[in-house]
Coordinates of C-alpha atoms in Angstrom, one line a residue:
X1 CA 98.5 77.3 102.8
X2 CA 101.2 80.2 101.9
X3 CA 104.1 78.1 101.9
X4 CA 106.2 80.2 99.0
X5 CA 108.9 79.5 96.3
X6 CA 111.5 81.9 94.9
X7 CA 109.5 82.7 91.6
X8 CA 106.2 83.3 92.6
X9 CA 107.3 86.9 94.5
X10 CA 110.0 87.4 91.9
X11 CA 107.5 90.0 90.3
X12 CA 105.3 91.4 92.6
X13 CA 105.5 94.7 92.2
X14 CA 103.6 97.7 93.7
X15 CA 102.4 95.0 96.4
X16 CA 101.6 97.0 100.4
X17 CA 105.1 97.3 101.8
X18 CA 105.5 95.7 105.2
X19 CA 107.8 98.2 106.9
X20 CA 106.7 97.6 110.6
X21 CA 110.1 97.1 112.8
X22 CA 111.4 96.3 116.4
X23 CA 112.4 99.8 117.6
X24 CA 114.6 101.2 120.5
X25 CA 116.3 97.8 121.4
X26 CA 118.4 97.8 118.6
X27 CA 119.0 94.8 117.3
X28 CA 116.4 94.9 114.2
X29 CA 116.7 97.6 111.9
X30 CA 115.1 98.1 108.2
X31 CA 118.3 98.9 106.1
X32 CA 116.7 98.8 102.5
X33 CA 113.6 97.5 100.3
X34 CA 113.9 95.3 97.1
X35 CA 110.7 94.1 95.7
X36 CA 108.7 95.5 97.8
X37 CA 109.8 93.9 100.8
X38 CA 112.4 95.5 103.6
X39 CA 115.5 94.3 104.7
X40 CA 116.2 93.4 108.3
X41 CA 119.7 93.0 109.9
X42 CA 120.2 89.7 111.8
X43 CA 121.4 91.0 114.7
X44 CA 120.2 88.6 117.1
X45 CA 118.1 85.9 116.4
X46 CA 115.6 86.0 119.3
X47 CA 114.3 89.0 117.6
X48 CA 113.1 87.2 114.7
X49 CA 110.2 86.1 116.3
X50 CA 109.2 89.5 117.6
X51 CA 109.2 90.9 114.3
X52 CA 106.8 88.2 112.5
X53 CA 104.8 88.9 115.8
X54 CA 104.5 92.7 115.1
X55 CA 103.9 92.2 111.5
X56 CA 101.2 89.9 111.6
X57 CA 99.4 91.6 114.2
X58 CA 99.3 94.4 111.9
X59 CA 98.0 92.9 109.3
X60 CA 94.9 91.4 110.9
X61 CA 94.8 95.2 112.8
X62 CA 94.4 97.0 109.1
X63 CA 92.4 94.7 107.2
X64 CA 89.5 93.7 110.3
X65 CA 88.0 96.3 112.0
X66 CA 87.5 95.7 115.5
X67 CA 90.0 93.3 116.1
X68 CA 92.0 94.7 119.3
X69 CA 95.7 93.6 119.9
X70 CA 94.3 91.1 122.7
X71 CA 92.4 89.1 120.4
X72 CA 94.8 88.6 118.7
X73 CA 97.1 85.1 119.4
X74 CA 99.7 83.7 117.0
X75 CA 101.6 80.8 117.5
X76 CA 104.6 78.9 115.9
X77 CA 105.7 76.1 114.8
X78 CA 109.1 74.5 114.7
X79 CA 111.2 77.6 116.2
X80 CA 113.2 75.9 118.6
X81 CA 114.7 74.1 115.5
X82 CA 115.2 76.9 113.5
X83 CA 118.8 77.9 112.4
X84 CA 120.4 81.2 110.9
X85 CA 122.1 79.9 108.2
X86 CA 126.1 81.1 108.3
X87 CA 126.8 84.0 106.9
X88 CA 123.1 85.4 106.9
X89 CA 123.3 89.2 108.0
X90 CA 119.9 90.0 106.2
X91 CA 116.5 88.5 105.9
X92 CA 113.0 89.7 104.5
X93 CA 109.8 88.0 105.4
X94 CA 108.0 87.4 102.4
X95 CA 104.5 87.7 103.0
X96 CA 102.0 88.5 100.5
X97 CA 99.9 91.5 101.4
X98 CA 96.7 90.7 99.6
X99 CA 96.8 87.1 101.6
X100 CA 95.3 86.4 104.9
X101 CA 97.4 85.7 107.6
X102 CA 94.5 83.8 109.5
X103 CA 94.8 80.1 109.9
X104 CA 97.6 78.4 109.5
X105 CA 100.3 79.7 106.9
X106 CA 103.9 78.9 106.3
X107 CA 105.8 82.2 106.2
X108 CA 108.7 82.5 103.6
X109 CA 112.2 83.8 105.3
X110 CA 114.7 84.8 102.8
X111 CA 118.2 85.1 104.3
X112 CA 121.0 87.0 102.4
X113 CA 125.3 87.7 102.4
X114 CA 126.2 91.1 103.4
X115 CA 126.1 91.8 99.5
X116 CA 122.1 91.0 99.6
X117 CA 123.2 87.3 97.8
X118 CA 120.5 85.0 98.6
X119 CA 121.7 82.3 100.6
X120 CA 118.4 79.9 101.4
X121 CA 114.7 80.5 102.3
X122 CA 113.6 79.0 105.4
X123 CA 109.4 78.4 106.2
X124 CA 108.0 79.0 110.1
X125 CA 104.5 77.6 109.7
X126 CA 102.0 80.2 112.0
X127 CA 98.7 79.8 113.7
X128 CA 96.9 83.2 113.7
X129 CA 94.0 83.2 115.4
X130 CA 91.5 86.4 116.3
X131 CA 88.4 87.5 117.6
X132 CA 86.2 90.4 116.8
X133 CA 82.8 91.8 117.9
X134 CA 80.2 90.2 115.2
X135 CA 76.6 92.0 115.3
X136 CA 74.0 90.0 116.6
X137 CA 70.4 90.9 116.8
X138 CA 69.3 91.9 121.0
X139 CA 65.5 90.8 119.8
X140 CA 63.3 89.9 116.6
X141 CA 63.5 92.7 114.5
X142 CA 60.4 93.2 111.8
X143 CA 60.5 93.9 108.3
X144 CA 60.7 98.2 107.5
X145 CA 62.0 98.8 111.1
X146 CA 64.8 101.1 111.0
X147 CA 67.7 99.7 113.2
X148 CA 68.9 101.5 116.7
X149 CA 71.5 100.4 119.2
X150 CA 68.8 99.1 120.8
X151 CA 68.1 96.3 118.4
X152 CA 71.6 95.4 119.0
X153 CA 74.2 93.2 120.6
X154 CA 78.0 92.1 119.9
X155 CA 79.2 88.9 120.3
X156 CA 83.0 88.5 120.4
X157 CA 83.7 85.3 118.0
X158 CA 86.2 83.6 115.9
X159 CA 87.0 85.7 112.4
X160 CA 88.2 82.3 111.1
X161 CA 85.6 81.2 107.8
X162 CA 82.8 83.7 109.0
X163 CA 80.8 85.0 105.7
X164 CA 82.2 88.0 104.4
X165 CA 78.8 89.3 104.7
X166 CA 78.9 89.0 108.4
X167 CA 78.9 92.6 110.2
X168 CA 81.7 93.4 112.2
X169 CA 81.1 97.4 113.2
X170 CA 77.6 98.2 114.6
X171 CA 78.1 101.7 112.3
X172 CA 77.6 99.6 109.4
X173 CA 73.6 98.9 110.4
X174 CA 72.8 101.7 112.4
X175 CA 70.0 103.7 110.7
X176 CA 69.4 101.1 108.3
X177 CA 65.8 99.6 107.1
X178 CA 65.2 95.8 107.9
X179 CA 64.7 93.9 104.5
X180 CA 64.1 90.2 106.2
X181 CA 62.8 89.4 109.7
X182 CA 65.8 89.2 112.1
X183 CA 65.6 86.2 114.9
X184 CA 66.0 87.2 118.0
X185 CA 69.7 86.3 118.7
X186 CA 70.4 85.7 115.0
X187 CA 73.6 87.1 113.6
X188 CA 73.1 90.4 111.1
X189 CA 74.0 90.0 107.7
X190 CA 74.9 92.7 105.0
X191 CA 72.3 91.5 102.9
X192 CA 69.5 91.5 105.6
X193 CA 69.4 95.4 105.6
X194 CA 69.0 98.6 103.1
X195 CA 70.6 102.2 103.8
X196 CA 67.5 104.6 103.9
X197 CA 68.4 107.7 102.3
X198 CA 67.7 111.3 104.0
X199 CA 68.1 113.4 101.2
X200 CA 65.8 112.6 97.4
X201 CA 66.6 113.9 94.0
X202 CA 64.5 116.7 93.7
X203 CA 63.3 117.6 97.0
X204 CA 64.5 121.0 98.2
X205 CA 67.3 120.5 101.0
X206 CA 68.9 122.9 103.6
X207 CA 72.5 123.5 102.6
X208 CA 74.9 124.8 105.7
X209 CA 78.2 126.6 103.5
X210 CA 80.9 125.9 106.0
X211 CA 84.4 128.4 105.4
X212 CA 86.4 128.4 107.8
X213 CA 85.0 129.4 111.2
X214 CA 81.8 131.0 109.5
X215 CA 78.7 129.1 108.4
X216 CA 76.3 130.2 105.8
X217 CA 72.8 128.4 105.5
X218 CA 71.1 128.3 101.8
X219 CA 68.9 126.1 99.9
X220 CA 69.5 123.9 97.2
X221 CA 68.3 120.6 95.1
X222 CA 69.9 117.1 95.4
X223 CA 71.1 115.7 91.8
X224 CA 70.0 111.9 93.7
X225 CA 69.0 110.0 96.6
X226 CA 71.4 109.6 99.4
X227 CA 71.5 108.4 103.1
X228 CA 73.7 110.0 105.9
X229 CA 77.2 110.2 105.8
X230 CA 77.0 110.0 101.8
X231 CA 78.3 112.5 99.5
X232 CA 76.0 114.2 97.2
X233 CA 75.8 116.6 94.2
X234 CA 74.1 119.6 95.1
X235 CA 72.2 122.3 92.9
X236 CA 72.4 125.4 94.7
X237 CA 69.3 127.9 94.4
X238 CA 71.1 130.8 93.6
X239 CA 71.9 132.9 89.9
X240 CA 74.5 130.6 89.1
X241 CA 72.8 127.7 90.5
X242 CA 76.3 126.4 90.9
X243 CA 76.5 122.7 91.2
X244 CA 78.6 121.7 94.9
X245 CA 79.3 118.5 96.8
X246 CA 78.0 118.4 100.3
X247 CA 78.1 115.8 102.7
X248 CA 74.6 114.6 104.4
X249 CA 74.2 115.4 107.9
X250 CA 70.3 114.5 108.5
X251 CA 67.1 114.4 106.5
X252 CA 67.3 116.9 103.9
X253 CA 70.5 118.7 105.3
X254 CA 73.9 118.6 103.9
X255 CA 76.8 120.6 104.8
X256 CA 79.7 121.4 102.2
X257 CA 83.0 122.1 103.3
X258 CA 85.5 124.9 102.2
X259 CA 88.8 125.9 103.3

């Protein structure tokens, strides 16, 4: 529950600033940030509610990856009873970035004089709700097999207390060695799968010297393991043997980039 009192945000500091705003109707605007946390000019009230709207969204958008806008649903609580307090003309929602908005959380409305004088903190409890595509396994899937899309199916589910292990993006598995038999229909788990790497300390690797618009193939040797998309050290075979950072692009190939 993130129902909030004065002291606790008094010192939070360096915290994610939440700067999203209502624009081109002009009746919210950002004027200023203290503690991390913007200013908004109470214009009109029916705004208010667009604005928590657009903020929350963006929060679950940022920190969940493939959660679309339409999976999104938030609802309040209490509105219609809501009042701006007289002589409010700023307010700041107070919502802690490193807590998550799903479920059901009070959120903290400070309200302020002209002069940015706090006036009274007001609490709108919201229901956040979402839904994102969790990986599921298309068939029983046997120890050592290396995952492919076909092994594969999403499943668009609550993101309420799912394991922080569960697998959102399909990316994550793809190319991946099988530690456990996988049910058939069974959800994936991080801990159900190992990364297989392409390139072994060691064991002479192709290195493609991209500069520019020209590419330049040599050899080199791999300081230690890693699986595609890593970043590895790389011991070029040349006088120098000059050591490089290269990303892997298949088995024993990298590519380094220069400007």
């Amino acid at each position: 529950m993130m129902v909030c009192r004065r002291p606790l945000f008094a010192g939070l500091l360096g915290c994610l600033m939440l700067t999203t705003s209502v624009h081109g109707e002009g009746r919210l605007e950002s004027v200023g940030v203290k503690d991390d946390y913007p200013f908004y000019q109470v214009k009109e009230y029916t705004q208010l509610k667009k604005l928590m709207v657009s903020q929350l969204k963006a929060r679950l958008l940022q920190r969940y990856e493939g959660v679309a806008t339409k999976d999104v649903k938030i609802t309040f609580e209490g509105m219609d009873k809501f009042k701006v307090p007289k002589d409010a003309v700023f307010f700041q929602m107070k919502i802690p970035p490193k807590v998550s908005v799903l479920g059901r959380n009070g959120i903290p409305i400070n309200f302020l004089t002209h002069s940015k004088r706090f006036i009274k903190r007001r609490t709108i409890l919201a229901t956040v709700s979402a839904r994102a595509p969790f990986v599921y396994a298309a068939r029983s899937i046997s120890v050592g097999t290396v995952i492919t899309k076909d092994h594969l199916k999403t499943v668009r589910e609550k993101l309420y207390n799912k394991p922080v292990y569960a697998i959102i993006n399909m990316d994550k598995v793809l190319g991946k060695e099988v530690l456990f038999e996988i049910q058939n229909e069974a959800p994936i788990y991080s801990w159900m799968v190992k990364t297989i790497p392409l390139v072994h300390k060691g064991v002479p690797v192709k290195v493609r010297l991209m500069v520019k618009q020209i590419s330049i193939e040599t050899q080199g040797i791999p300081v230690d393991d890693a699986a595609l998309g890593e970043i590895v050290t790389i011991r070029l075979k040349n006088k120098g043997q000059k050591l490089v950072k290269a990303e892997v692009i298949g088995t024993n190939n990298v590519k380094v980039q220069r400007n």
